[in-house]
PDB file of C-alpha atoms in Angstrom:
ATOM      1  CA  UNK A   1     -14.208  22.216  50.182  1.00 35.00           C
ATOM      2  CA  UNK A   2     -14.403  19.034  48.143  1.00 36.00           C
ATOM      3  CA  UNK A   3     -15.940  15.841  49.623  1.00 35.00           C
ATOM      4  CA  UNK A   4     -15.539  12.344  48.292  1.00 37.00           C
ATOM      5  CA  UNK A   5     -18.502  10.011  48.484  1.00 37.00           C
ATOM      6  CA  UNK A   6     -18.626   6.342  47.502  1.00 35.00           C
ATOM      7  CA  UNK A   7     -21.952   4.775  46.854  1.00 35.00           C
ATOM      8  CA  UNK A   8     -22.280   0.992  46.587  1.00 39.00           C
ATOM      9  CA  UNK A   9     -24.568  -0.339  43.913  1.00 37.00           C
ATOM     10  CA  UNK A  10     -25.507  -3.889  42.885  1.00 36.00           C
ATOM     11  CA  UNK A  11     -22.712  -4.305  40.342  1.00 43.00           C
ATOM     12  CA  UNK A  12     -20.124  -1.516  40.876  1.00 52.00           C
ATOM     13  CA  UNK A  13     -19.000   1.389  42.911  1.00 55.00           C
ATOM     14  CA  UNK A  14     -19.705   4.884  41.712  1.00 55.00           C
ATOM     15  CA  UNK A  15     -17.382   7.579  42.921  1.00 54.00           C
ATOM     16  CA  UNK A  16     -18.950  10.974  43.298  1.00 56.00           C
ATOM     17  CA  UNK A  17     -17.175  14.243  43.998  1.00 56.00           C
ATOM     18  CA  UNK A  18     -19.285  17.040  45.373  1.00 63.00           C
ATOM     19  CA  UNK A  19     -18.257  20.298  43.674  1.00 64.00           C
ATOM     20  CA  UNK A  20     -17.413  23.434  45.469  1.00 66.00           C
ATOM     21  CA  UNK A  21     -20.418  25.626  46.039  1.00 72.00           C
ATOM     22  CA  UNK A  22     -18.292  28.612  45.090  1.00 83.00           C
ATOM     23  CA  UNK A  23     -17.404  27.841  41.435  1.00 87.00           C
ATOM     24  CA  UNK A  24     -15.111  30.419  39.814  1.00 90.00           C
ATOM     25  CA  UNK A  25     -12.939  30.821  36.725  1.00 91.00           C
ATOM     26  CA  UNK A  26      -9.972  29.777  38.918  1.00 90.00           C
ATOM     27  CA  UNK A  27     -11.354  26.505  40.272  1.00 91.00           C
ATOM     28  CA  UNK A  28     -13.834  25.298  37.592  1.00 93.00           C
ATOM     29  CA  UNK A  29     -11.198  23.301  35.708  1.00 95.00           C
ATOM     30  CA  UNK A  30     -10.295  21.340  38.773  1.00 93.00           C
ATOM     31  CA  UNK A  31     -13.903  20.722  39.719  1.00 92.00           C
ATOM     32  CA  UNK A  32     -14.780  19.593  36.195  1.00 94.00           C
ATOM     33  CA  UNK A  33     -12.028  17.042  36.134  1.00 94.00           C
ATOM     34  CA  UNK A  34     -12.984  15.737  39.561  1.00 91.00           C
ATOM     35  CA  UNK A  35     -16.447  15.037  38.229  1.00 91.00           C
ATOM     36  CA  UNK A  36     -14.898  13.318  35.176  1.00 92.00           C
ATOM     37  CA  UNK A  37     -12.763  11.100  37.439  1.00 92.00           C
ATOM     38  CA  UNK A  38     -15.827   8.941  38.246  1.00 89.00           C
ATOM     39  CA  UNK A  39     -15.092   7.006  35.115  1.00 90.00           C
ATOM     40  CA  UNK A  40     -13.297   3.658  35.409  1.00 92.00           C
ATOM     41  CA  UNK A  41     -11.947   4.132  31.888  1.00 95.00           C
ATOM     42  CA  UNK A  42      -8.451   5.607  32.433  1.00 96.00           C
ATOM     43  CA  UNK A  43      -7.863   6.414  28.800  1.00 97.00           C
ATOM     44  CA  UNK A  44     -11.251   8.245  28.533  1.00 97.00           C
ATOM     45  CA  UNK A  45     -10.531  10.214  31.723  1.00 96.00           C
ATOM     46  CA  UNK A  46      -7.079  11.162  30.409  1.00 97.00           C
ATOM     47  CA  UNK A  47      -8.464  12.377  27.032  1.00 97.00           C
ATOM     48  CA  UNK A  48     -11.478  14.274  28.383  1.00 97.00           C
ATOM     49  CA  UNK A  49      -9.530  15.871  31.243  1.00 97.00           C
ATOM     50  CA  UNK A  50      -6.807  16.999  28.844  1.00 98.00           C
ATOM     51  CA  UNK A  51      -9.524  18.395  26.549  1.00 98.00           C
ATOM     52  CA  UNK A  52     -10.974  20.288  29.533  1.00 98.00           C
ATOM     53  CA  UNK A  53      -7.578  21.714  30.414  1.00 98.00           C
ATOM     54  CA  UNK A  54      -7.021  23.015  26.900  1.00 98.00           C
ATOM     55  CA  UNK A  55     -10.572  24.297  26.337  1.00 98.00           C
ATOM     56  CA  UNK A  56     -10.625  26.208  29.564  1.00 98.00           C
ATOM     57  CA  UNK A  57      -7.158  27.563  28.926  1.00 98.00           C
ATOM     58  CA  UNK A  58      -8.261  28.680  25.453  1.00 98.00           C
ATOM     59  CA  UNK A  59     -11.268  30.539  26.880  1.00 98.00           C
ATOM     60  CA  UNK A  60      -9.031  32.230  29.518  1.00 97.00           C
ATOM     61  CA  UNK A  61      -6.270  33.097  27.061  1.00 97.00           C
ATOM     62  CA  UNK A  62      -8.583  34.641  24.478  1.00 98.00           C
ATOM     63  CA  UNK A  63     -10.935  36.212  27.038  1.00 98.00           C
ATOM     64  CA  UNK A  64     -13.744  34.621  25.072  1.00 98.00           C
ATOM     65  CA  UNK A  65     -16.958  36.650  25.142  1.00 98.00           C
ATOM     66  CA  UNK A  66     -20.411  35.225  25.586  1.00 98.00           C
ATOM     67  CA  UNK A  67     -21.411  36.416  22.143  1.00 98.00           C
ATOM     68  CA  UNK A  68     -18.333  34.813  20.530  1.00 98.00           C
ATOM     69  CA  UNK A  69     -18.982  31.484  22.207  1.00 98.00           C
ATOM     70  CA  UNK A  70     -22.653  31.635  21.124  1.00 98.00           C
ATOM     71  CA  UNK A  71     -21.522  32.127  17.561  1.00 97.00           C
ATOM     72  CA  UNK A  72     -19.118  29.251  17.971  1.00 97.00           C
ATOM     73  CA  UNK A  73     -21.853  26.943  19.180  1.00 98.00           C
ATOM     74  CA  UNK A  74     -24.136  27.978  16.319  1.00 98.00           C
ATOM     75  CA  UNK A  75     -21.249  27.223  13.911  1.00 98.00           C
ATOM     76  CA  UNK A  76     -20.694  23.766  15.350  1.00 97.00           C
ATOM     77  CA  UNK A  77     -24.426  23.091  15.287  1.00 98.00           C
ATOM     78  CA  UNK A  78     -24.579  24.032  11.637  1.00 97.00           C
ATOM     79  CA  UNK A  79     -21.651  21.800  10.893  1.00 97.00           C
ATOM     80  CA  UNK A  80     -23.416  18.852  12.547  1.00 96.00           C
ATOM     81  CA  UNK A  81     -26.604  19.597  10.685  1.00 97.00           C
ATOM     82  CA  UNK A  82     -24.735  19.212   7.333  1.00 94.00           C
ATOM     83  CA  UNK A  83     -23.404  15.765   8.193  1.00 93.00           C
ATOM     84  CA  UNK A  84     -24.904  12.692   6.507  1.00 88.00           C
ATOM     85  CA  UNK A  85     -23.727   9.545   4.787  1.00 82.00           C
ATOM     86  CA  UNK A  86     -22.338  11.487   1.806  1.00 78.00           C
ATOM     87  CA  UNK A  87     -20.931  14.514   3.569  1.00 87.00           C
ATOM     88  CA  UNK A  88     -19.110  15.038   6.868  1.00 91.00           C
ATOM     89  CA  UNK A  89     -18.797  18.773   7.549  1.00 96.00           C
ATOM     90  CA  UNK A  90     -17.109  18.157  10.851  1.00 96.00           C
ATOM     91  CA  UNK A  91     -14.474  16.128   9.050  1.00 95.00           C
ATOM     92  CA  UNK A  92     -13.981  18.999   6.658  1.00 95.00           C
ATOM     93  CA  UNK A  93     -13.563  21.400   9.568  1.00 97.00           C
ATOM     94  CA  UNK A  94     -11.000  19.077  11.234  1.00 97.00           C
ATOM     95  CA  UNK A  95      -9.191  19.029   7.910  1.00 97.00           C
ATOM     96  CA  UNK A  96      -8.911  22.747   7.323  1.00 97.00           C
ATOM     97  CA  UNK A  97      -7.800  23.284  10.979  1.00 98.00           C
ATOM     98  CA  UNK A  98      -5.006  20.706  10.429  1.00 97.00           C
ATOM     99  CA  UNK A  99      -6.250  18.323  13.072  1.00 97.00           C
ATOM    100  CA  UNK A 100      -6.747  15.399  10.685  1.00 96.00           C
ATOM    101  CA  UNK A 101      -3.199  15.702   9.579  1.00 96.00           C
ATOM    102  CA  UNK A 102      -1.888  15.902  13.138  1.00 97.00           C
ATOM    103  CA  UNK A 103      -3.741  12.735  14.174  1.00 96.00           C
ATOM    104  CA  UNK A 104      -2.513  10.922  11.064  1.00 96.00           C
ATOM    105  CA  UNK A 105       1.052  11.977  11.690  1.00 95.00           C
ATOM    106  CA  UNK A 106       0.948  10.874  15.352  1.00 95.00           C
ATOM    107  CA  UNK A 107      -0.320   7.402  14.407  1.00 95.00           C
ATOM    108  CA  UNK A 108       1.861   6.966  11.282  1.00 94.00           C
ATOM    109  CA  UNK A 109       5.415   8.170  12.032  1.00 93.00           C
ATOM    110  CA  UNK A 110       7.683   8.919   9.139  1.00 92.00           C
ATOM    111  CA  UNK A 111      10.103   6.197   7.952  1.00 94.00           C
ATOM    112  CA  UNK A 112      13.159   7.026   5.944  1.00 90.00           C
ATOM    113  CA  UNK A 113      12.601   4.006   3.705  1.00 94.00           C
ATOM    114  CA  UNK A 114       8.838   3.712   3.560  1.00 97.00           C
ATOM    115  CA  UNK A 115       5.981   5.652   1.915  1.00 98.00           C
ATOM    116  CA  UNK A 116       4.445   8.396   3.985  1.00 98.00           C
ATOM    117  CA  UNK A 117       0.728   8.364   4.806  1.00 98.00           C
ATOM    118  CA  UNK A 118      -1.969  10.884   4.246  1.00 97.00           C
ATOM    119  CA  UNK A 119      -5.611  11.085   5.289  1.00 95.00           C
ATOM    120  CA  UNK A 120      -8.233   8.741   3.785  1.00 94.00           C
ATOM    121  CA  UNK A 121     -10.446  11.669   2.823  1.00 91.00           C
ATOM    122  CA  UNK A 122     -14.225  11.747   2.555  1.00 90.00           C
ATOM    123  CA  UNK A 123     -14.522  10.283  -0.957  1.00 92.00           C
ATOM    124  CA  UNK A 124     -13.264   6.754  -0.554  1.00 94.00           C
ATOM    125  CA  UNK A 125     -15.969   4.166  -1.364  1.00 92.00           C
ATOM    126  CA  UNK A 126     -15.983   0.425  -0.895  1.00 92.00           C
ATOM    127  CA  UNK A 127     -17.677  -0.205  -4.257  1.00 91.00           C
ATOM    128  CA  UNK A 128     -14.643   0.211  -6.466  1.00 95.00           C
ATOM    129  CA  UNK A 129     -14.655  -2.406  -9.266  1.00 96.00           C
ATOM    130  CA  UNK A 130     -12.042  -5.152  -9.341  1.00 97.00           C
ATOM    131  CA  UNK A 131      -9.673  -4.435 -12.196  1.00 97.00           C
ATOM    132  CA  UNK A 132      -6.721  -6.284 -13.710  1.00 97.00           C
ATOM    133  CA  UNK A 133      -3.435  -4.615 -14.309  1.00 98.00           C
ATOM    134  CA  UNK A 134      -3.456  -2.479 -17.388  1.00 97.00           C
ATOM    135  CA  UNK A 135      -7.128  -1.584 -17.285  1.00 97.00           C
ATOM    136  CA  UNK A 136      -8.476   1.934 -16.910  1.00 96.00           C
ATOM    137  CA  UNK A 137     -10.232   3.258 -13.767  1.00 97.00           C
ATOM    138  CA  UNK A 138     -12.061   5.670 -16.097  1.00 94.00           C
ATOM    139  CA  UNK A 139     -15.238   4.463 -17.703  1.00 89.00           C
ATOM    140  CA  UNK A 140     -14.986   6.438 -20.899  1.00 81.00           C
ATOM    141  CA  UNK A 141     -12.367   8.280 -22.881  1.00 67.00           C
ATOM    142  CA  UNK A 142     -11.123  11.446 -21.203  1.00 72.00           C
ATOM    143  CA  UNK A 143      -8.610  14.128 -21.945  1.00 80.00           C
ATOM    144  CA  UNK A 144      -5.111  13.956 -20.422  1.00 92.00           C
ATOM    145  CA  UNK A 145      -4.936  10.147 -20.253  1.00 95.00           C
ATOM    146  CA  UNK A 146      -2.298   9.071 -17.747  1.00 97.00           C
ATOM    147  CA  UNK A 147      -0.496   5.725 -17.406  1.00 98.00           C
ATOM    148  CA  UNK A 148       0.394   4.900 -13.782  1.00 98.00           C
ATOM    149  CA  UNK A 149       3.205   2.442 -13.205  1.00 98.00           C
ATOM    150  CA  UNK A 150       3.859   1.399  -9.601  1.00 98.00           C
ATOM    151  CA  UNK A 151       5.595  -1.246  -7.510  1.00 98.00           C
ATOM    152  CA  UNK A 152       4.765  -2.370  -3.948  1.00 98.00           C
ATOM    153  CA  UNK A 153       7.737  -3.463  -1.871  1.00 98.00           C
ATOM    154  CA  UNK A 154       8.755  -3.908   1.741  1.00 97.00           C
ATOM    155  CA  UNK A 155      11.429  -1.883   3.538  1.00 97.00           C
ATOM    156  CA  UNK A 156      14.081  -4.355   2.393  1.00 97.00           C
ATOM    157  CA  UNK A 157      13.203  -3.963  -1.233  1.00 97.00           C
ATOM    158  CA  UNK A 158      11.356  -7.231  -1.671  1.00 98.00           C
ATOM    159  CA  UNK A 159       8.362  -7.199  -4.048  1.00 98.00           C
ATOM    160  CA  UNK A 160       5.005  -7.850  -2.397  1.00 98.00           C
ATOM    161  CA  UNK A 161       2.586  -9.986  -4.374  1.00 98.00           C
ATOM    162  CA  UNK A 162      -1.161 -10.052  -3.823  1.00 98.00           C
ATOM    163  CA  UNK A 163      -1.772  -6.780  -2.037  1.00 98.00           C
ATOM    164  CA  UNK A 164      -5.012  -4.999  -2.879  1.00 98.00           C
ATOM    165  CA  UNK A 165      -4.587  -1.430  -4.148  1.00 98.00           C
ATOM    166  CA  UNK A 166      -7.583   0.858  -4.107  1.00 98.00           C
ATOM    167  CA  UNK A 167      -7.172   4.019  -6.235  1.00 98.00           C
ATOM    168  CA  UNK A 168      -9.578   6.918  -6.680  1.00 98.00           C
ATOM    169  CA  UNK A 169      -9.442  10.420  -8.095  1.00 97.00           C
ATOM    170  CA  UNK A 170     -11.637  13.163  -9.535  1.00 96.00           C
ATOM    171  CA  UNK A 171     -12.601  13.521 -13.133  1.00 94.00           C
ATOM    172  CA  UNK A 172     -11.167  16.280 -15.278  1.00 92.00           C
ATOM    173  CA  UNK A 173     -13.656  18.739 -13.786  1.00 93.00           C
ATOM    174  CA  UNK A 174     -12.465  18.160 -10.252  1.00 95.00           C
ATOM    175  CA  UNK A 175     -15.482  16.032  -9.110  1.00 94.00           C
ATOM    176  CA  UNK A 176     -15.513  12.574  -7.551  1.00 95.00           C
ATOM    177  CA  UNK A 177     -18.130  10.165  -8.890  1.00 93.00           C
ATOM    178  CA  UNK A 178     -20.009  10.219  -5.579  1.00 90.00           C
ATOM    179  CA  UNK A 179     -20.533  13.970  -5.901  1.00 90.00           C
ATOM    180  CA  UNK A 180     -22.872  13.449  -8.829  1.00 89.00           C
ATOM    181  CA  UNK A 181     -26.509  12.978  -7.703  1.00 87.00           C
ATOM    182  CA  UNK A 182     -27.300  10.624 -10.530  1.00 85.00           C
ATOM    183  CA  UNK A 183     -24.366   8.285  -9.860  1.00 84.00           C
ATOM    184  CA  UNK A 184     -25.313   4.791 -11.014  1.00 83.00           C
ATOM    185  CA  UNK A 185     -21.945   3.032 -10.949  1.00 86.00           C
ATOM    186  CA  UNK A 186     -18.520   3.803  -9.557  1.00 91.00           C
ATOM    187  CA  UNK A 187     -16.105   5.654 -11.825  1.00 94.00           C
ATOM    188  CA  UNK A 188     -12.647   7.197 -11.497  1.00 96.00           C
ATOM    189  CA  UNK A 189     -11.829   4.428  -8.974  1.00 97.00           C
ATOM    190  CA  UNK A 190     -10.724   0.807  -9.008  1.00 97.00           C
ATOM    191  CA  UNK A 191      -9.158  -1.984  -7.020  1.00 98.00           C
ATOM    192  CA  UNK A 192      -6.136  -3.837  -8.398  1.00 98.00           C
ATOM    193  CA  UNK A 193      -3.843  -6.559  -7.147  1.00 98.00           C
ATOM    194  CA  UNK A 194      -0.056  -6.512  -7.289  1.00 98.00           C
ATOM    195  CA  UNK A 195       1.564  -9.224  -9.407  1.00 98.00           C
ATOM    196  CA  UNK A 196       4.463 -11.422  -8.513  1.00 97.00           C
ATOM    197  CA  UNK A 197       6.882  -8.582  -9.161  1.00 98.00           C
ATOM    198  CA  UNK A 198       4.928  -6.300  -6.892  1.00 98.00           C
ATOM    199  CA  UNK A 199       3.706  -4.348  -9.910  1.00 98.00           C
ATOM    200  CA  UNK A 200       0.442  -2.397 -10.241  1.00 98.00           C
ATOM    201  CA  UNK A 201      -0.342  -0.494 -13.386  1.00 98.00           C
ATOM    202  CA  UNK A 202      -3.447   1.172 -14.774  1.00 98.00           C
ATOM    203  CA  UNK A 203      -4.780   4.064 -16.813  1.00 97.00           C
ATOM    204  CA  UNK A 204      -6.403   7.111 -15.273  1.00 97.00           C
ATOM    205  CA  UNK A 205      -6.641  10.871 -16.059  1.00 96.00           C
ATOM    206  CA  UNK A 206      -3.947  13.301 -15.006  1.00 96.00           C
ATOM    207  CA  UNK A 207      -5.121  14.587 -11.635  1.00 97.00           C
ATOM    208  CA  UNK A 208      -6.479  18.135 -11.320  1.00 97.00           C
ATOM    209  CA  UNK A 209      -6.872  20.542  -8.406  1.00 98.00           C
ATOM    210  CA  UNK A 210     -10.339  21.126  -6.991  1.00 97.00           C
ATOM    211  CA  UNK A 211     -12.065  22.969  -4.101  1.00 97.00           C
ATOM    212  CA  UNK A 212     -13.347  21.167  -1.003  1.00 95.00           C
ATOM    213  CA  UNK A 213     -17.045  21.635  -0.277  1.00 91.00           C
ATOM    214  CA  UNK A 214     -17.334  25.305   0.610  1.00 92.00           C
ATOM    215  CA  UNK A 215     -21.095  25.868   0.500  1.00 94.00           C
ATOM    216  CA  UNK A 216     -21.521  25.292   4.228  1.00 96.00           C
ATOM    217  CA  UNK A 217     -20.247  26.692   7.504  1.00 97.00           C
ATOM    218  CA  UNK A 218     -16.594  25.674   6.827  1.00 97.00           C
ATOM    219  CA  UNK A 219     -16.721  27.544   3.551  1.00 97.00           C
ATOM    220  CA  UNK A 220     -17.936  30.610   5.474  1.00 97.00           C
ATOM    221  CA  UNK A 221     -15.035  30.233   7.921  1.00 98.00           C
ATOM    222  CA  UNK A 222     -12.483  30.019   5.091  1.00 98.00           C
ATOM    223  CA  UNK A 223     -13.873  33.118   3.494  1.00 98.00           C
ATOM    224  CA  UNK A 224     -13.745  34.951   6.834  1.00 98.00           C
ATOM    225  CA  UNK A 225     -10.092  33.928   7.162  1.00 98.00           C
ATOM    226  CA  UNK A 226      -9.396  34.921   3.563  1.00 98.00           C
ATOM    227  CA  UNK A 227      -8.337  31.349   2.789  1.00 98.00           C
ATOM    228  CA  UNK A 228      -8.967  29.493  -0.493  1.00 98.00           C
ATOM    229  CA  UNK A 229     -10.721  26.109  -0.422  1.00 98.00           C
ATOM    230  CA  UNK A 230      -8.524  24.326  -3.037  1.00 98.00           C
ATOM    231  CA  UNK A 231      -6.640  21.084  -2.807  1.00 98.00           C
ATOM    232  CA  UNK A 232      -3.729  20.557  -5.207  1.00 98.00           C
ATOM    233  CA  UNK A 233      -4.059  17.880  -7.874  1.00 98.00           C
ATOM    234  CA  UNK A 234      -3.654  14.377  -6.425  1.00 98.00           C
ATOM    235  CA  UNK A 235      -4.671  10.769  -6.650  1.00 98.00           C
ATOM    236  CA  UNK A 236      -5.522   8.593  -3.633  1.00 98.00           C
ATOM    237  CA  UNK A 237      -4.399   5.097  -2.704  1.00 98.00           C
ATOM    238  CA  UNK A 238      -5.301   2.557  -0.042  1.00 98.00           C
ATOM    239  CA  UNK A 239      -3.002  -0.509  -0.028  1.00 98.00           C
ATOM    240  CA  UNK A 240      -3.952  -3.575   1.981  1.00 97.00           C
ATOM    241  CA  UNK A 241      -2.247  -6.939   2.448  1.00 97.00           C
ATOM    242  CA  UNK A 242      -4.951  -9.570   2.800  1.00 96.00           C
ATOM    243  CA  UNK A 243      -2.506 -11.772   4.744  1.00 95.00           C
ATOM    244  CA  UNK A 244      -1.941  -9.078   7.313  1.00 95.00           C
ATOM    245  CA  UNK A 245       1.858  -9.237   7.003  1.00 97.00           C
ATOM    246  CA  UNK A 246       2.093  -5.551   6.199  1.00 98.00           C
ATOM    247  CA  UNK A 247       0.414  -2.526   7.676  1.00 97.00           C
ATOM    248  CA  UNK A 248      -2.284  -0.756   5.686  1.00 97.00           C
ATOM    249  CA  UNK A 249      -0.985   2.194   3.741  1.00 98.00           C
ATOM    250  CA  UNK A 250      -3.292   5.141   3.042  1.00 98.00           C
ATOM    251  CA  UNK A 251      -1.596   7.825   0.959  1.00 98.00           C
ATOM    252  CA  UNK A 252      -1.955  10.188  -1.984  1.00 98.00           C
ATOM    253  CA  UNK A 253       0.430  11.448  -4.661  1.00 98.00           C
ATOM    254  CA  UNK A 254       0.486  15.134  -5.579  1.00 98.00           C
ATOM    255  CA  UNK A 255       1.352  16.644  -8.845  1.00 98.00           C
ATOM    256  CA  UNK A 256       4.475  18.819  -8.876  1.00 98.00           C
ATOM    257  CA  UNK A 257       3.918  22.452  -9.903  1.00 97.00           C
ATOM    258  CA  UNK A 258       0.307  22.645  -8.972  1.00 98.00           C
ATOM    259  CA  UNK A 259      -0.608  26.255  -7.999  1.00 98.00           C
ATOM    260  CA  UNK A 260      -1.965  24.998  -4.629  1.00 98.00           C
ATOM    261  CA  UNK A 261       1.010  22.696  -3.849  1.00 97.00           C
ATOM    262  CA  UNK A 262       2.180  24.913  -0.974  1.00 97.00           C
ATOM    263  CA  UNK A 263      -1.248  25.942   0.339  1.00 98.00           C
ATOM    264  CA  UNK A 264      -3.331  22.805   0.421  1.00 98.00           C
ATOM    265  CA  UNK A 265      -6.613  23.676   2.200  1.00 98.00           C
ATOM    266  CA  UNK A 266      -6.359  20.551   4.402  1.00 98.00           C
ATOM    267  CA  UNK A 267      -2.536  20.721   4.919  1.00 97.00           C
ATOM    268  CA  UNK A 268      -1.778  17.182   3.716  1.00 97.00           C
ATOM    269  CA  UNK A 269       0.956  17.587   1.138  1.00 98.00           C
ATOM    270  CA  UNK A 270       4.338  15.941   1.826  1.00 97.00           C
ATOM    271  CA  UNK A 271       7.454  16.421  -0.255  1.00 97.00           C
ATOM    272  CA  UNK A 272       8.091  12.663  -0.664  1.00 97.00           C
ATOM    273  CA  UNK A 273       4.637  12.275  -2.164  1.00 98.00           C
ATOM    274  CA  UNK A 274       5.058  14.849  -4.921  1.00 98.00           C
ATOM    275  CA  UNK A 275       5.465  13.356  -8.396  1.00 98.00           C
ATOM    276  CA  UNK A 276       6.342  14.743 -11.801  1.00 98.00           C
ATOM    277  CA  UNK A 277       4.156  13.483 -14.639  1.00 98.00           C
ATOM    278  CA  UNK A 278       5.946  13.342 -18.002  1.00 98.00           C
ATOM    279  CA  UNK A 279       4.878  12.614 -21.552  1.00 97.00           C
ATOM    280  CA  UNK A 280       5.563   9.039 -22.471  1.00 97.00           C
ATOM    281  CA  UNK A 281       7.429   9.801 -25.711  1.00 96.00           C
ATOM    282  CA  UNK A 282       8.429   6.142 -25.953  1.00 96.00           C
ATOM    283  CA  UNK A 283       6.930   4.031 -28.736  1.00 96.00           C
ATOM    284  CA  UNK A 284       7.862   0.694 -27.169  1.00 97.00           C
ATOM    285  CA  UNK A 285       6.472   1.713 -23.755  1.00 96.00           C
ATOM    286  CA  UNK A 286       3.305   3.081 -25.344  1.00 96.00           C
ATOM    287  CA  UNK A 287       2.727  -0.126 -27.298  1.00 97.00           C
ATOM    288  CA  UNK A 288       3.436  -2.327 -24.223  1.00 96.00           C
ATOM    289  CA  UNK A 289       0.766  -0.646 -22.118  1.00 96.00           C
ATOM    290  CA  UNK A 290      -1.652   0.206 -25.031  1.00 95.00           C
ATOM    291  CA  UNK A 291      -1.417   3.999 -24.635  1.00 95.00           C
ATOM    292  CA  UNK A 292      -0.319   6.872 -26.874  1.00 94.00           C
ATOM    293  CA  UNK A 293       3.085   8.422 -26.943  1.00 95.00           C
ATOM    294  CA  UNK A 294       1.597  11.855 -26.036  1.00 95.00           C
ATOM    295  CA  UNK A 295      -0.213  10.492 -22.943  1.00 96.00           C
ATOM    296  CA  UNK A 296       1.083  11.186 -19.481  1.00 97.00           C
ATOM    297  CA  UNK A 297       3.189   8.830 -17.350  1.00 98.00           C
ATOM    298  CA  UNK A 298       3.551   8.705 -13.506  1.00 98.00           C
ATOM    299  CA  UNK A 299       5.818   6.167 -11.817  1.00 98.00           C
ATOM    300  CA  UNK A 300       6.089   5.536  -8.109  1.00 98.00           C
ATOM    301  CA  UNK A 301       7.378   2.866  -5.722  1.00 98.00           C
ATOM    302  CA  UNK A 302       5.226   2.216  -2.668  1.00 98.00           C
ATOM    303  CA  UNK A 303       6.982   0.828   0.381  1.00 98.00           C
ATOM    304  CA  UNK A 304       4.977  -0.873   3.167  1.00 98.00           C
ATOM    305  CA  UNK A 305       6.003  -1.421   6.780  1.00 97.00           C
ATOM    306  CA  UNK A 306       5.120  -4.400   8.917  1.00 97.00           C
ATOM    307  CA  UNK A 307       2.918  -4.046  12.031  1.00 96.00           C
ATOM    308  CA  UNK A 308       6.036  -4.744  14.112  1.00 96.00           C
ATOM    309  CA  UNK A 309       8.015  -1.947  12.386  1.00 94.00           C
ATOM    310  CA  UNK A 310       5.151   0.475  12.962  1.00 95.00           C
ATOM    311  CA  UNK A 311       4.807  -0.502  16.602  1.00 94.00           C
ATOM    312  CA  UNK A 312       8.521  -0.084  17.190  1.00 91.00           C
ATOM    313  CA  UNK A 313       8.438   3.380  15.608  1.00 91.00           C
ATOM    314  CA  UNK A 314       5.444   4.353  17.724  1.00 91.00           C
ATOM    315  CA  UNK A 315       7.102   3.110  20.896  1.00 87.00           C
ATOM    316  CA  UNK A 316      10.297   4.911  20.011  1.00 80.00           C
ATOM    317  CA  UNK A 317       8.377   8.200  19.463  1.00 74.00           C
ATOM    318  CA  UNK A 318       6.507   7.716  22.708  1.00 63.00           C
ATOM    319  CA  UNK A 319       9.729   7.207  24.610  1.00 53.00           C
ATOM    320  CA  UNK A 320      11.241  10.325  23.073  1.00 43.00           C
ATOM    321  CA  UNK A 321       8.252  12.458  24.024  1.00 41.00           C
TER     322      UNK A 321
END
């Protein structure tokens, strides 16, 4: 039998449920949630109790053994031990299990006339240098130079001036600058501002595919599942309107034809974000942007939504569900 007790304290009431003295597989979920219900935070109670429901159901469904759960706890412990300011193994785990993409999709519904979002990823840094349009985010000459021409508009097709566009990518070996232990300054990244026509343009290197960190417990899991650790070639963007009129856009563009296009290790590729680099092959264009005719060209139009448009979409999705 369950008994409810209320104990008055100086500043609040604590609600205590005494658990059954005969805990079993059948009643432990109910008892756990009763204990959780002492919280006055309704959202916290909802999230934790839903988590309890699913975790307990998972254990029952799989008939989880004590040894398997011990191994699972050791795995999670090892993931936590590999987390620091430069590496978040638990974030990597969430990525390869598709949870990061699910959370992103829930919070950023798809618009027919706006750019889809992706995850921020672990390699974004705040120290990107401020660049002017036409500059290179690459500190020194690289192979496969790529000219990137973009516009930033609203859902009605109006150009947006003055938005800050962070861009970052790996070098030609598939490494971000922050992965080098001797990193002195930022490289392969920059922050630009859209002009009065909503234009942003810069030079970079043609993106390449690369493996996620696989020297830790998540790498062991991928090998056990016979999964590869590679991400298809892509370049990241974070677009912010300092005036707050438009919602922040975090996204990435993926290179068409990459061998890992349909098996991204963190499940973040979307068809609308796949681009086709082409050779410039245009003397006038090459001269205008100070590149060579045999360099690569990527063009893309980013479309931002307002906070009101996003909220309306979220409310609509909530009503549907």
